[in-house]
């Protein structure tokens, strides 16, 4: 079959592939412990669902403006204003069908053939693929392992080219859980500004943060003089457990937002109307939203501590990135790579087949020496899964049928 060059080299999302494989094995009767999913195991709060249901019953089933309901965009801008401490024009907000869609809009609008986009590595699996869809070239840039792979201006200096037009940063990071301090983020932002490079800041895990404060440092926490051209990407899927509602947003200068909206008008039009009303409820009721976020954050932090303890107990010689945010543990498995398992993908598949534990190979994130597990599940599942996984890595028999 002859396909367009637009998708000729496109790869399926590895995270979705592993989750699908785990579901298939479960349907075959296997007892699968799925640590591959990148979504909270919490349900969307009832009061958020109630708003969407009420909106549908009231007739909110039609198209909205392409960029979203004006009242939703204004509510998002108001939240960003509270974070930034300065005016945020609501015309710069464009709601999207998830953050992935916002990233696609941004890359497709800003970059094209001949352009290079620096992608901080390990990266979320879709970053380089979306850059390729825009016909630009993704270039990996990796920080020091001892610095949780966070990049510095020196790292960026080694990777930049005369054709570099963009830089994608994710903090807290998927897959590592690393978080840039305000000083580290400012250094990266100033580096991009000095070179006129667009900074794309993915902050979808910003409120799942285990340090001081309610959220991890983000671009709006920086002084305006530290920022050059940038696009903020965020949404509701992680913080308010709305993954299936498919609602994210971008914030940038209104002039660029108008271009993103024009593109969106030809591709998807507006995000689902009921989803927008649900998100509006979350933004308008700050007390209940803060309580829901705090409950999830507390649970994730407890699970983070449990996973770290279990890894040190069962696999004491395995290194990992200590997660300061998000809900992932990125751990090193290259010591287990041999003639039987040539890479992280084959090892990951073997662990799933032998122990019933589903994870995602590091190759999906640009580093084949690692593997990612999600701790967005119960304490009991985490205990069972890490014990099973450790036994499988040691070559011991594992019972995974019950």
PDB file of N, CA and C in Angstrom, residues 73 89-94 105 109-110 198 229-231 250-263:
ATOM      1  N   UNK A  73     -12.706  30.024  28.242  1.00  0.00           N
ATOM      2  CA  UNK A  73     -11.400  30.627  27.947  1.00  0.00           C
ATOM      3  C   UNK A  73     -11.086  31.737  28.951  1.00  0.00           C
ATOM      4  N   UNK A  89      -4.397  37.872  28.713  1.00  0.00           N
ATOM      5  CA  UNK A  89      -5.526  38.097  27.804  1.00  0.00           C
ATOM      6  C   UNK A  89      -6.199  36.779  27.426  1.00  0.00           C
ATOM      7  N   UNK A  90      -7.495  36.697  27.632  1.00  0.00           N
ATOM      8  CA  UNK A  90      -8.191  35.440  27.387  1.00  0.00           C
ATOM      9  C   UNK A  90      -8.199  35.068  25.909  1.00  0.00           C
ATOM     10  N   UNK A  91      -7.972  36.053  25.034  1.00  0.00           N
ATOM     11  CA  UNK A  91      -7.929  35.762  23.597  1.00  0.00           C
ATOM     12  C   UNK A  91      -6.730  34.887  23.223  1.00  0.00           C
ATOM     13  N   UNK A  92      -5.760  34.760  24.144  1.00  0.00           N
ATOM     14  CA  UNK A  92      -4.605  33.905  23.883  1.00  0.00           C
ATOM     15  C   UNK A  92      -4.845  32.444  24.216  1.00  0.00           C
ATOM     16  N   UNK A  93      -6.016  32.141  24.784  1.00  0.00           N
ATOM     17  CA  UNK A  93      -6.352  30.766  25.176  1.00  0.00           C
ATOM     18  C   UNK A  93      -7.127  30.087  24.048  1.00  0.00           C
ATOM     19  N   UNK A  94      -6.679  28.895  23.663  1.00  0.00           N
ATOM     20  CA  UNK A  94      -7.393  28.072  22.683  1.00  0.00           C
ATOM     21  C   UNK A  94      -7.603  26.701  23.306  1.00  0.00           C
ATOM     22  N   UNK A 105      -1.367  21.296  16.962  1.00  0.00           N
ATOM     23  CA  UNK A 105      -1.684  22.624  16.422  1.00  0.00           C
ATOM     24  C   UNK A 105      -0.452  23.525  16.435  1.00  0.00           C
ATOM     25  N   UNK A 109       1.704  24.730  13.123  1.00  0.00           N
ATOM     26  CA  UNK A 109       1.622  26.156  12.814  1.00  0.00           C
ATOM     27  C   UNK A 109       2.990  26.822  12.805  1.00  0.00           C
ATOM     28  N   UNK A 110       3.883  26.411  13.716  1.00  0.00           N
ATOM     29  CA  UNK A 110       5.163  27.102  13.874  1.00  0.00           C
ATOM     30  C   UNK A 110       6.299  26.526  13.041  1.00  0.00           C
ATOM     31  N   UNK A 198      11.346  29.240  19.800  1.00  0.00           N
ATOM     32  CA  UNK A 198      10.071  29.047  20.474  1.00  0.00           C
ATOM     33  C   UNK A 198      10.222  28.025  21.593  1.00  0.00           C
ATOM     34  N   UNK A 229       9.521  34.099  22.794  1.00  0.00           N
ATOM     35  CA  UNK A 229       8.285  33.509  22.271  1.00  0.00           C
ATOM     36  C   UNK A 229       8.035  32.142  22.907  1.00  0.00           C
ATOM     37  N   UNK A 230       6.816  31.906  23.370  1.00  0.00           N
ATOM     38  CA  UNK A 230       6.527  30.631  24.040  1.00  0.00           C
ATOM     39  C   UNK A 230       5.067  30.253  23.839  1.00  0.00           C
ATOM     40  N   UNK A 231       4.810  28.955  24.056  1.00  0.00           N
ATOM     41  CA  UNK A 231       3.451  28.423  24.089  1.00  0.00           C
ATOM     42  C   UNK A 231       3.355  27.534  25.319  1.00  0.00           C
ATOM     43  N   UNK A 250      -4.067  25.619  24.958  1.00  0.00           N
ATOM     44  CA  UNK A 250      -2.796  26.301  24.772  1.00  0.00           C
ATOM     45  C   UNK A 250      -2.984  27.753  25.170  1.00  0.00           C
ATOM     46  N   UNK A 251      -1.885  28.359  25.643  1.00  0.00           N
ATOM     47  CA  UNK A 251      -1.899  29.802  25.872  1.00  0.00           C
ATOM     48  C   UNK A 251      -0.657  30.390  25.214  1.00  0.00           C
ATOM     49  N   UNK A 252      -0.853  31.451  24.454  1.00  0.00           N
ATOM     50  CA  UNK A 252       0.248  32.138  23.770  1.00  0.00           C
ATOM     51  C   UNK A 252      -0.231  33.548  23.417  1.00  0.00           C
ATOM     52  N   UNK A 253       0.566  34.263  22.689  1.00  0.00           N
ATOM     53  CA  UNK A 253       0.156  35.597  22.258  1.00  0.00           C
ATOM     54  C   UNK A 253      -1.103  35.492  21.385  1.00  0.00           C
ATOM     55  N   UNK A 254      -2.059  36.402  21.551  1.00  0.00           N
ATOM     56  CA  UNK A 254      -3.308  36.317  20.792  1.00  0.00           C
ATOM     57  C   UNK A 254      -3.109  36.213  19.283  1.00  0.00           C
ATOM     58  N   UNK A 255      -2.066  36.837  18.746  1.00  0.00           N
ATOM     59  CA  UNK A 255      -1.834  36.768  17.301  1.00  0.00           C
ATOM     60  C   UNK A 255      -1.583  35.325  16.860  1.00  0.00           C
ATOM     61  N   UNK A 256      -0.763  34.599  17.628  1.00  0.00           N
ATOM     62  CA  UNK A 256      -0.526  33.194  17.308  1.00  0.00           C
ATOM     63  C   UNK A 256      -1.773  32.368  17.602  1.00  0.00           C
ATOM     64  N   UNK A 257      -2.478  32.685  18.689  1.00  0.00           N
ATOM     65  CA  UNK A 257      -3.697  31.954  19.033  1.00  0.00           C
ATOM     66  C   UNK A 257      -4.709  32.004  17.893  1.00  0.00           C
ATOM     67  N   UNK A 258      -4.774  33.130  17.199  1.00  0.00           N
ATOM     68  CA  UNK A 258      -5.691  33.250  16.066  1.00  0.00           C
ATOM     69  C   UNK A 258      -5.306  32.277  14.953  1.00  0.00           C
ATOM     70  N   UNK A 259      -4.014  32.091  14.736  1.00  0.00           N
ATOM     71  CA  UNK A 259      -3.550  31.145  13.719  1.00  0.00           C
ATOM     72  C   UNK A 259      -3.838  29.703  14.153  1.00  0.00           C
ATOM     73  N   UNK A 260      -3.627  29.406  15.441  1.00  0.00           N
ATOM     74  CA  UNK A 260      -3.938  28.069  15.941  1.00  0.00           C
ATOM     75  C   UNK A 260      -5.430  27.780  15.781  1.00  0.00           C
ATOM     76  N   UNK A 261      -6.247  28.791  16.024  1.00  0.00           N
ATOM     77  CA  UNK A 261      -7.688  28.637  15.879  1.00  0.00           C
ATOM     78  C   UNK A 261      -8.067  28.400  14.422  1.00  0.00           C
ATOM     79  N   UNK A 262      -7.424  29.110  13.517  1.00  0.00           N
ATOM     80  CA  UNK A 262      -7.713  28.923  12.085  1.00  0.00           C
ATOM     81  C   UNK A 262      -7.384  27.495  11.652  1.00  0.00           C
ATOM     82  N   UNK A 263      -6.242  26.975  12.122  1.00  0.00           N
ATOM     83  CA  UNK A 263      -5.896  25.587  11.807  1.00  0.00           C
ATOM     84  C   UNK A 263      -6.931  24.639  12.388  1.00  0.00           C
TER      85      UNK A 263
END
